[in-house]
Amino acid sequence: MREFLVEITTTVPEGTAQDEVDRRRTAEAVRASELAATGQLARLWRPVGELRSIGVWRAADEEELHEKVLGTLPLRPWMRLTVTPLESHPNDPGRVDGAR
């Protein structure tokens, strides 16, 4: 699987009922756990003081990432995404592919 850096900004549409927001956030937590269990969500951070997320996500390619991974998130209709494909750096101390 390839890795992607994904920046996510979620904006709840004005006028959305709080129970709908709560329902989607609960479902989002469940789906994130499922994606983590399959290895498709590797890491997720929230910058201090900001309402956005930065994560490392995995998929076969960018199309699969959008359709079968990020597209399955309950909050996806409210998200703005920035996706950056990643590749291992030769000096990465965590590099596991053995190439130099």
PDB file of C-alpha atoms in Angstrom, residues 2-77:
ATOM      1  CA  ARG A   2       1.100   3.567  -0.681  1.00  0.00           C
ATOM      2  CA  GLU A   3       1.111   6.239   1.996  1.00  0.00           C
ATOM      3  CA  PHE A   4      -0.545   9.637   1.760  1.00  0.00           C
ATOM      4  CA  LEU A   5      -0.368  12.690   3.979  1.00  0.00           C
ATOM      5  CA  VAL A   6      -3.933  13.962   4.297  1.00  0.00           C
ATOM      6  CA  GLU A   7      -4.892  17.306   5.795  1.00  0.00           C
ATOM      7  CA  ILE A   8      -8.572  17.475   6.730  1.00  0.00           C
ATOM      8  CA  THR A   9     -10.611  20.527   7.632  1.00  0.00           C
ATOM      9  CA  THR A  10     -14.179  19.728   8.634  1.00  0.00           C
ATOM     10  CA  THR A  11     -16.808  22.449   8.554  1.00  0.00           C
ATOM     11  CA  VAL A  12     -20.310  21.672   9.783  1.00  0.00           C
ATOM     12  CA  PRO A  13     -22.870  23.308   7.500  1.00  0.00           C
ATOM     13  CA  GLU A  14     -24.735  26.166   9.131  1.00  0.00           C
ATOM     14  CA  GLY A  15     -28.133  25.111  10.396  1.00  0.00           C
ATOM     15  CA  THR A  16     -27.194  21.451  10.924  1.00  0.00           C
ATOM     16  CA  ALA A  17     -28.971  20.007  13.959  1.00  0.00           C
ATOM     17  CA  GLN A  18     -26.676  19.094  16.860  1.00  0.00           C
ATOM     18  CA  ASP A  19     -28.059  15.543  16.967  1.00  0.00           C
ATOM     19  CA  GLU A  20     -26.973  15.069  13.328  1.00  0.00           C
ATOM     20  CA  VAL A  21     -23.494  16.392  14.160  1.00  0.00           C
ATOM     21  CA  ASP A  22     -23.265  14.072  17.184  1.00  0.00           C
ATOM     22  CA  ARG A  23     -24.493  11.074  15.170  1.00  0.00           C
ATOM     23  CA  ARG A  24     -21.920  11.644  12.433  1.00  0.00           C
ATOM     24  CA  ARG A  25     -19.060  12.247  14.887  1.00  0.00           C
ATOM     25  CA  THR A  26     -19.864   9.004  16.704  1.00  0.00           C
ATOM     26  CA  ALA A  27     -20.012   7.115  13.408  1.00  0.00           C
ATOM     27  CA  GLU A  28     -16.752   8.798  12.340  1.00  0.00           C
ATOM     28  CA  ALA A  29     -14.958   7.462  15.427  1.00  0.00           C
ATOM     29  CA  VAL A  30     -16.204   3.949  14.694  1.00  0.00           C
ATOM     30  CA  ARG A  31     -15.142   4.127  11.042  1.00  0.00           C
ATOM     31  CA  ALA A  32     -11.713   5.542  11.951  1.00  0.00           C
ATOM     32  CA  SER A  33     -11.182   2.585  14.294  1.00  0.00           C
ATOM     33  CA  GLU A  34     -12.125   0.175  11.507  1.00  0.00           C
ATOM     34  CA  LEU A  35      -9.719   1.844   9.067  1.00  0.00           C
ATOM     35  CA  ALA A  36      -6.953   1.779  11.683  1.00  0.00           C
ATOM     36  CA  ALA A  37      -7.538  -1.930  12.229  1.00  0.00           C
ATOM     37  CA  THR A  38      -7.055  -2.596   8.503  1.00  0.00           C
ATOM     38  CA  GLY A  39      -3.929  -0.418   8.364  1.00  0.00           C
ATOM     39  CA  GLN A  40      -5.515   2.213   6.116  1.00  0.00           C
ATOM     40  CA  LEU A  41      -5.333   4.866   8.842  1.00  0.00           C
ATOM     41  CA  ALA A  42      -1.774   4.780  10.151  1.00  0.00           C
ATOM     42  CA  ARG A  43      -1.529   7.970  12.236  1.00  0.00           C
ATOM     43  CA  LEU A  44      -3.717  10.976  12.996  1.00  0.00           C
ATOM     44  CA  TRP A  45      -2.853  14.271  14.677  1.00  0.00           C
ATOM     45  CA  ARG A  46      -4.613  17.523  15.467  1.00  0.00           C
ATOM     46  CA  PRO A  47      -2.414  20.646  15.489  1.00  0.00           C
ATOM     47  CA  VAL A  48      -2.606  22.388  18.861  1.00  0.00           C
ATOM     48  CA  GLY A  49      -5.371  24.986  18.899  1.00  0.00           C
ATOM     49  CA  GLU A  50      -6.675  24.091  15.443  1.00  0.00           C
ATOM     50  CA  LEU A  51      -9.795  22.320  14.240  1.00  0.00           C
ATOM     51  CA  ARG A  52      -8.144  20.296  11.516  1.00  0.00           C
ATOM     52  CA  SER A  53      -6.464  16.929  11.317  1.00  0.00           C
ATOM     53  CA  ILE A  54      -3.274  15.715   9.709  1.00  0.00           C
ATOM     54  CA  GLY A  55      -2.839  12.014   9.114  1.00  0.00           C
ATOM     55  CA  VAL A  56      -0.979   9.295   7.308  1.00  0.00           C
ATOM     56  CA  TRP A  57      -3.410   7.128   5.365  1.00  0.00           C
ATOM     57  CA  ARG A  58      -2.732   4.066   3.188  1.00  0.00           C
ATOM     58  CA  ALA A  59      -4.314   2.780  -0.005  1.00  0.00           C
ATOM     59  CA  ALA A  60      -3.266   1.080  -3.228  1.00  0.00           C
ATOM     60  CA  ASP A  61      -3.453   4.400  -5.072  1.00  0.00           C
ATOM     61  CA  GLU A  62      -5.026   7.846  -4.791  1.00  0.00           C
ATOM     62  CA  GLU A  63      -8.257   6.738  -6.465  1.00  0.00           C
ATOM     63  CA  GLU A  64      -8.753   3.999  -3.868  1.00  0.00           C
ATOM     64  CA  LEU A  65      -7.857   6.451  -1.105  1.00  0.00           C
ATOM     65  CA  HIS A  66     -10.622   8.827  -2.174  1.00  0.00           C
ATOM     66  CA  GLU A  67     -13.274   6.245  -3.053  1.00  0.00           C
ATOM     67  CA  LYS A  68     -12.804   3.359  -0.624  1.00  0.00           C
ATOM     68  CA  VAL A  69     -11.107   4.993   2.348  1.00  0.00           C
ATOM     69  CA  LEU A  70     -11.789   8.704   2.788  1.00  0.00           C
ATOM     70  CA  GLY A  71     -15.057   8.428   0.882  1.00  0.00           C
ATOM     71  CA  THR A  72     -16.399   6.070   3.552  1.00  0.00           C
ATOM     72  CA  LEU A  73     -16.017   8.578   6.386  1.00  0.00           C
ATOM     73  CA  PRO A  74     -19.381   9.790   7.735  1.00  0.00           C
ATOM     74  CA  LEU A  75     -18.078  13.377   7.937  1.00  0.00           C
ATOM     75  CA  ARG A  76     -16.658  13.300   4.385  1.00  0.00           C
ATOM     76  CA  PRO A  77     -19.386  15.544   2.892  1.00  0.00           C
TER      77      PRO A  77
END
